[in-house]
Tab-separated table of C-alpha atoms in Angstrom:
chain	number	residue	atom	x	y	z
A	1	UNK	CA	-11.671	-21.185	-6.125
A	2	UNK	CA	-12.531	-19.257	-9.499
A	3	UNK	CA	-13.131	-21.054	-12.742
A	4	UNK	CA	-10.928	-19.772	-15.119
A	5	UNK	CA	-9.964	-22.539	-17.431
A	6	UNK	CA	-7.278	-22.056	-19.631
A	7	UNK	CA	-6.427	-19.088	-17.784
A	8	UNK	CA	-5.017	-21.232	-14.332
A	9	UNK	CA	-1.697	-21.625	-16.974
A	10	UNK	CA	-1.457	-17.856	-17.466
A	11	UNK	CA	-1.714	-18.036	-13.362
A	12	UNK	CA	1.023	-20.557	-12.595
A	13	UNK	CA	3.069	-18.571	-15.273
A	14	UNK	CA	2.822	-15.272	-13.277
A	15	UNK	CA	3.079	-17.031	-9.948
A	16	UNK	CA	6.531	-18.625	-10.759
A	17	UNK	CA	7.725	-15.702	-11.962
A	18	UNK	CA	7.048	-13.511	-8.499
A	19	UNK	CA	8.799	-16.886	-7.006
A	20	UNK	CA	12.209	-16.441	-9.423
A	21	UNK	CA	11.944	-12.585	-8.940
A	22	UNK	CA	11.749	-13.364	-5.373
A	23	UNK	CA	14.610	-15.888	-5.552
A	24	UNK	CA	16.836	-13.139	-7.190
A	25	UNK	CA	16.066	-10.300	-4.823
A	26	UNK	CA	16.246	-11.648	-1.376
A	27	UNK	CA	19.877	-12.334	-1.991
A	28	UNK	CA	20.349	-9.178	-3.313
A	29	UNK	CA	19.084	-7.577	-0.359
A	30	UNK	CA	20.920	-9.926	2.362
A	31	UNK	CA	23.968	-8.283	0.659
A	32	UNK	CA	23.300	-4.666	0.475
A	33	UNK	CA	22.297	-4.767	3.706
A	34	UNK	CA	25.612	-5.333	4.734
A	35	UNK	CA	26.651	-2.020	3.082
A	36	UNK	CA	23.932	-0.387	5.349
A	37	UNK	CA	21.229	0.682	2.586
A	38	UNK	CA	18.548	-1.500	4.088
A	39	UNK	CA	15.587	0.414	2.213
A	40	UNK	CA	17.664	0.015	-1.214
A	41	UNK	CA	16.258	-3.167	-2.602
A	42	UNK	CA	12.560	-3.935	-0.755
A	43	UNK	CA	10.337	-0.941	-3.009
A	44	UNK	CA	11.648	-2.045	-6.247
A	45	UNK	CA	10.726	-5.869	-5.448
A	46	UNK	CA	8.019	-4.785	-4.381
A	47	UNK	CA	7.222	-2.857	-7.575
A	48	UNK	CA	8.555	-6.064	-9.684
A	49	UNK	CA	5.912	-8.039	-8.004
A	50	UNK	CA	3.237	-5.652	-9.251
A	51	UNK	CA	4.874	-5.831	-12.644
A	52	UNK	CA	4.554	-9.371	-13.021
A	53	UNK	CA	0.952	-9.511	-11.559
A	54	UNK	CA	-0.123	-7.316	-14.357
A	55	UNK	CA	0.057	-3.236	-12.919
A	56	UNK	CA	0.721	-0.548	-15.535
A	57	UNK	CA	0.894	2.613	-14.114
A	58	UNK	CA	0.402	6.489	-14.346
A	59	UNK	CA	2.171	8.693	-11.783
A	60	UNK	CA	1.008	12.606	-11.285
A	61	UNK	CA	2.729	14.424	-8.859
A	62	UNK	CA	5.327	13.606	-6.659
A	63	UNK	CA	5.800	12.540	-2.965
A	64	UNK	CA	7.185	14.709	-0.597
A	65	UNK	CA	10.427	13.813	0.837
A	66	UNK	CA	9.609	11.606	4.462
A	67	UNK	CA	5.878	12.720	4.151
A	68	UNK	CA	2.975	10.606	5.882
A	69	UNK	CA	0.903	9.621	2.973
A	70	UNK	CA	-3.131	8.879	3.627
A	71	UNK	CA	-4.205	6.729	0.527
A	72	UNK	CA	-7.590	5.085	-0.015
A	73	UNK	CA	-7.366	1.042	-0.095
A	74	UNK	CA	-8.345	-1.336	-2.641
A	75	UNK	CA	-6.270	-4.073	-3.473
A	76	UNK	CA	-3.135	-5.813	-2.643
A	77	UNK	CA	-1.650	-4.213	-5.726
A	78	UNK	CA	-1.525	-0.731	-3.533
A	79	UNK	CA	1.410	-1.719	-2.134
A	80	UNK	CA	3.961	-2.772	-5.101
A	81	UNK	CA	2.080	0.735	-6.570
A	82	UNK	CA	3.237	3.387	-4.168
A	83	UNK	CA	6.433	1.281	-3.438
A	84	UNK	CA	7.016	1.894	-7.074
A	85	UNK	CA	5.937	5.486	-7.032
A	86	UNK	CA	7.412	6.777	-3.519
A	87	UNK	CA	9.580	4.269	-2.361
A	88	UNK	CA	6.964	3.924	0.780
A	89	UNK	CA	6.812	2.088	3.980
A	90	UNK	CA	3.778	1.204	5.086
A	91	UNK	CA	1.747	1.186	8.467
A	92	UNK	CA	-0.097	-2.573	8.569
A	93	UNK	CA	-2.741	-4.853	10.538
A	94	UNK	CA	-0.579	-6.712	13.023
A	95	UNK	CA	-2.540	-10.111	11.857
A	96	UNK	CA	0.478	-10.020	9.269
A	97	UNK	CA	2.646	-10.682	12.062
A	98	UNK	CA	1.391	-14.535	12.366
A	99	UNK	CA	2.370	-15.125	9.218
A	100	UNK	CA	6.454	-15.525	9.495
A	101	UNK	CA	7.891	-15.328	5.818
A	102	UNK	CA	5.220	-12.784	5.197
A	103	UNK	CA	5.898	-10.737	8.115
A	104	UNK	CA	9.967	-11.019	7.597
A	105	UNK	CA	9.067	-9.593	3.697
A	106	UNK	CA	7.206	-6.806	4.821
A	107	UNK	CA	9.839	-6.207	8.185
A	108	UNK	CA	12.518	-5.768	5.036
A	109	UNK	CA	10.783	-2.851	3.556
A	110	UNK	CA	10.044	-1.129	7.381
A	111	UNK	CA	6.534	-2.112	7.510
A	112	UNK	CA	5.266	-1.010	11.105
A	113	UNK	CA	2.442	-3.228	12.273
A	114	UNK	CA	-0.428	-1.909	14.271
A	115	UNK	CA	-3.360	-3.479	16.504
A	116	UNK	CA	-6.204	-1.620	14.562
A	117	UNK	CA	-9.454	-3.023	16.867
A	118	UNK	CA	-7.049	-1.582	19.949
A	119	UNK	CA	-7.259	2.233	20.239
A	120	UNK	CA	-4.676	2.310	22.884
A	121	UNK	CA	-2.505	0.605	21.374
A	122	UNK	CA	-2.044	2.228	18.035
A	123	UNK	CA	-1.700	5.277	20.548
A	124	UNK	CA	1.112	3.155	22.353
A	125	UNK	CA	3.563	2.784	18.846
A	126	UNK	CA	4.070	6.541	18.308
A	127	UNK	CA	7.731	6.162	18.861
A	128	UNK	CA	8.009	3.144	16.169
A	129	UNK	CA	5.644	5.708	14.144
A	130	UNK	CA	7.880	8.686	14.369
A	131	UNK	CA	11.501	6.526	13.774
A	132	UNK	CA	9.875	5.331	10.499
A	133	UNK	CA	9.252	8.955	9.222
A	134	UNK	CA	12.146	9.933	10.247
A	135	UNK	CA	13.918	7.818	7.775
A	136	UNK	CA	14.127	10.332	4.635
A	137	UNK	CA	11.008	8.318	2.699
A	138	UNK	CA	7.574	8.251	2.951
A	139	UNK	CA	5.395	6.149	5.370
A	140	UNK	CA	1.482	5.217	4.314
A	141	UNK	CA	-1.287	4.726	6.126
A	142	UNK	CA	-4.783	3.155	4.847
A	143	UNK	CA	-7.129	5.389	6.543
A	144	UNK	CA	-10.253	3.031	5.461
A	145	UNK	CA	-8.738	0.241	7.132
A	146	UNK	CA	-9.587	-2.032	4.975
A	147	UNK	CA	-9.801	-2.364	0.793
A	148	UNK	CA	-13.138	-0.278	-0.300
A	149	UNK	CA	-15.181	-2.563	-3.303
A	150	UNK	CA	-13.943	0.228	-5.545
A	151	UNK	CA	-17.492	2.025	-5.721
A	152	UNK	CA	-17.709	4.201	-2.811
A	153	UNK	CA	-14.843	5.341	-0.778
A	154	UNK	CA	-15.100	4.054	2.939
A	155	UNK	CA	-14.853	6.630	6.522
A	156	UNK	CA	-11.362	7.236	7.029
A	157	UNK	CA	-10.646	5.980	10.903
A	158	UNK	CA	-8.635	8.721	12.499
A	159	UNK	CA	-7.589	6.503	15.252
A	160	UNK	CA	-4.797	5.216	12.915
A	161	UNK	CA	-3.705	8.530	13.479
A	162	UNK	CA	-2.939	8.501	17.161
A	163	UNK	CA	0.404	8.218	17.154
A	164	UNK	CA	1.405	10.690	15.038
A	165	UNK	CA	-1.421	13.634	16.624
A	166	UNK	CA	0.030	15.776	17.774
A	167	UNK	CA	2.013	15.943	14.496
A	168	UNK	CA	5.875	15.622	14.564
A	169	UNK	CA	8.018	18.599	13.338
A	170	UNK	CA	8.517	18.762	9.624
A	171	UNK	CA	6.471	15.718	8.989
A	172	UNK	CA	4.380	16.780	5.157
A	173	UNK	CA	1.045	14.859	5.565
A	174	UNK	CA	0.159	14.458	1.777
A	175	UNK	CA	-2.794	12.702	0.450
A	176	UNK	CA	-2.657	10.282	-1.948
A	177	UNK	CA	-5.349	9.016	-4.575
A	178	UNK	CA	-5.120	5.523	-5.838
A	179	UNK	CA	-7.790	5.770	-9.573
A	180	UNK	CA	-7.816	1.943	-10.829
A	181	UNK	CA	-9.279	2.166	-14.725
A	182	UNK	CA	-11.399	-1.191	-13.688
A	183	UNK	CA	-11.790	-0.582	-9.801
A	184	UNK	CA	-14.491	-2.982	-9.060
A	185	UNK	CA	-12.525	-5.586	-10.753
A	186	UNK	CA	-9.449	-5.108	-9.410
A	187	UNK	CA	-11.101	-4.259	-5.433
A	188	UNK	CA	-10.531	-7.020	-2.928
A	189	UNK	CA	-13.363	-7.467	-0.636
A	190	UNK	CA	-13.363	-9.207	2.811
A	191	UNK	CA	-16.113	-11.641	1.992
A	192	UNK	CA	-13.304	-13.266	-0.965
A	193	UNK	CA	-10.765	-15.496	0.314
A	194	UNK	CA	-6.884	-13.954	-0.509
A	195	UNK	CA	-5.927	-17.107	-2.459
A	196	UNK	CA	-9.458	-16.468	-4.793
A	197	UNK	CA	-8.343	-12.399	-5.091
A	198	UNK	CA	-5.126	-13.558	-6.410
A	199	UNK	CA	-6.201	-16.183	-8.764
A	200	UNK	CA	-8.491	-14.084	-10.021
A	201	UNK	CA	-5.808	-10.914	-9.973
A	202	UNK	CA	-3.090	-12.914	-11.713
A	203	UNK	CA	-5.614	-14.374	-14.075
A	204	UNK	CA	-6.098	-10.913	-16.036
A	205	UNK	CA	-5.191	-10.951	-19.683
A	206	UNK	CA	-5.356	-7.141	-19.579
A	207	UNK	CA	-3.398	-5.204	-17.895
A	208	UNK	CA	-4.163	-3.582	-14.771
A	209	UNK	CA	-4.085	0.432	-14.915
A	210	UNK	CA	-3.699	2.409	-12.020
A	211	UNK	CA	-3.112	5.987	-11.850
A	212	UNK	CA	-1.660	7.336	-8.697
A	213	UNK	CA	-1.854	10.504	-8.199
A	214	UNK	CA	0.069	12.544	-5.276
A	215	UNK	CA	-2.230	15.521	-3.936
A	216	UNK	CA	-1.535	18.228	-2.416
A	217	UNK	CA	-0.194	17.982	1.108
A	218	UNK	CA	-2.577	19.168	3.898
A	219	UNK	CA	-1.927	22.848	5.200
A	220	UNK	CA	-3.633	25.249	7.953
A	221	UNK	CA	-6.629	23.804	10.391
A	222	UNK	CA	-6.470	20.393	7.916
A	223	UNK	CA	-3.341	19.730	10.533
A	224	UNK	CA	-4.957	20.843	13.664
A	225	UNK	CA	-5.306	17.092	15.027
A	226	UNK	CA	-5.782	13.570	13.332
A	227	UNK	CA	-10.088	13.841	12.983
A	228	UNK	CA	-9.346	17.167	10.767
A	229	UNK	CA	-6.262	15.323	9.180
A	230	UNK	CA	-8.705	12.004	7.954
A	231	UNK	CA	-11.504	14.104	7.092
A	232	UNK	CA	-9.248	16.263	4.963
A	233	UNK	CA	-7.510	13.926	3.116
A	234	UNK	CA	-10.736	11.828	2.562
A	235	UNK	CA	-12.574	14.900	1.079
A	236	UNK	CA	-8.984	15.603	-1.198
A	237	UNK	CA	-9.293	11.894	-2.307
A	238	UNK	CA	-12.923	11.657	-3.029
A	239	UNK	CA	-12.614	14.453	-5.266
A	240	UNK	CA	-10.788	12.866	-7.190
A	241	UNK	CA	-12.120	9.441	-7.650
A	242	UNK	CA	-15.391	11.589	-8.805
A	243	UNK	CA	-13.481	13.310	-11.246
């Protein structure tokens, strides 16, 4: 674990307040769903959660209504960010799905899990693929497949893509750039533990600023199939980290 001193208080602080905000919101939920809204409640917990951990952010553009998002990948913090800024679902790694209160929290908010080292079967889920973006908000998809080190921006894997090539009717595919102030800081490799990234994340006396930025969405031969989809939302994306 991370030395951080007197800093572990401002931790245990931040961490029992994502466990009262969570103990406020899950009723909530239970009880709107029973009014059918299910997707009312899960984005703004979600974006409460990146509150408390410290996220401040900018927001330039604007979503486009049930639109397959391709975002690059850094941090955990991605998630409360573009539930706060689109409302998104998100397409994740089905090792989530071992992990049963974390897999029922993401389940909430739609999250459709996928076997990323199994070609075929991303392929296989293109129904569960085209019911979520079919339900009037966004869905994202981390092309890199993992979170970058927040230096160089990683291939985009256009297998995640599978399911949706060919492309459903009416579907917007709109990149999305995620431009963290301190993005080495904030970037959770694989080679730290997830309990070390969040010590270290929740530790933070300064606040963590993110600007996310809605591009474009992809027109013409970009849409042709999902290799000229990735590479043309990586090129959008890199642009504008090197701006």
């Amino acid at each position: 674990m991370p030395r951080l001193g007197w800093r572990w208080l401002l931790v245990a602080a931040r961490a029992a307040a994502m466990l009262a905000w969570t103990a406020v919101a899950v009723p909530i939920h239970l009880v709107v769903l029973l009014t059918g809204k299910s997707w009312a409640v899960p984005p703004v917990y979600l974006a409460g959660l990146g509150r408390i951990a410290g996220l401040r952010l900018r927001i330039e553009g604007e979503p486009s209504r049930n639109a397959l998002l391709l975002s690059n990948h850094l941090s955990w913090l991605d998630i409360p960010a573009l539930a706060a800024a689109s409302r998104s679902a998100f397409v994740a790694h089905s090792g989530l799905a071992g992990q049963p209160i974390l897999k029922w929290l993401c389940e909430q908010n739609g999250t459709v899990f996928i076997a990323r080292e199994r070609r075929g079967s991303v392929a296989g889920q293109a129904e569960q693929l085209r019911q979520a973006l079919s339900c009037e908000r966004p869905l994202t998809v981390f092309l890199e497949g993992t979170c970058g080190d927040g230096r160089e921006l990683l291939p985009f894997k256009s297998a995640l893509l599978s399911a949706v090539d060919p492309l459903p009717p009416g579907i917007p595919v709109q990149p999305v750039a995620l431009i963290y102030d301190e993005a080495p800081d904030i970037a959770w490799t694989g080679v730290e533990p997830g309990l070390d990234n969040a010590a270290r994340i929740l530790a933070r006396t300064r606040p963590i600023r993110l600007t996310v930025r809605f591009l474009e969405p992809l027109a013409g031969r970009a849409l042709a199939d999902r290799k000229a989809m990735a590479a043309a939302a990586r090129e959008a994306i890199a642009g504008e980290l090197a701006r």
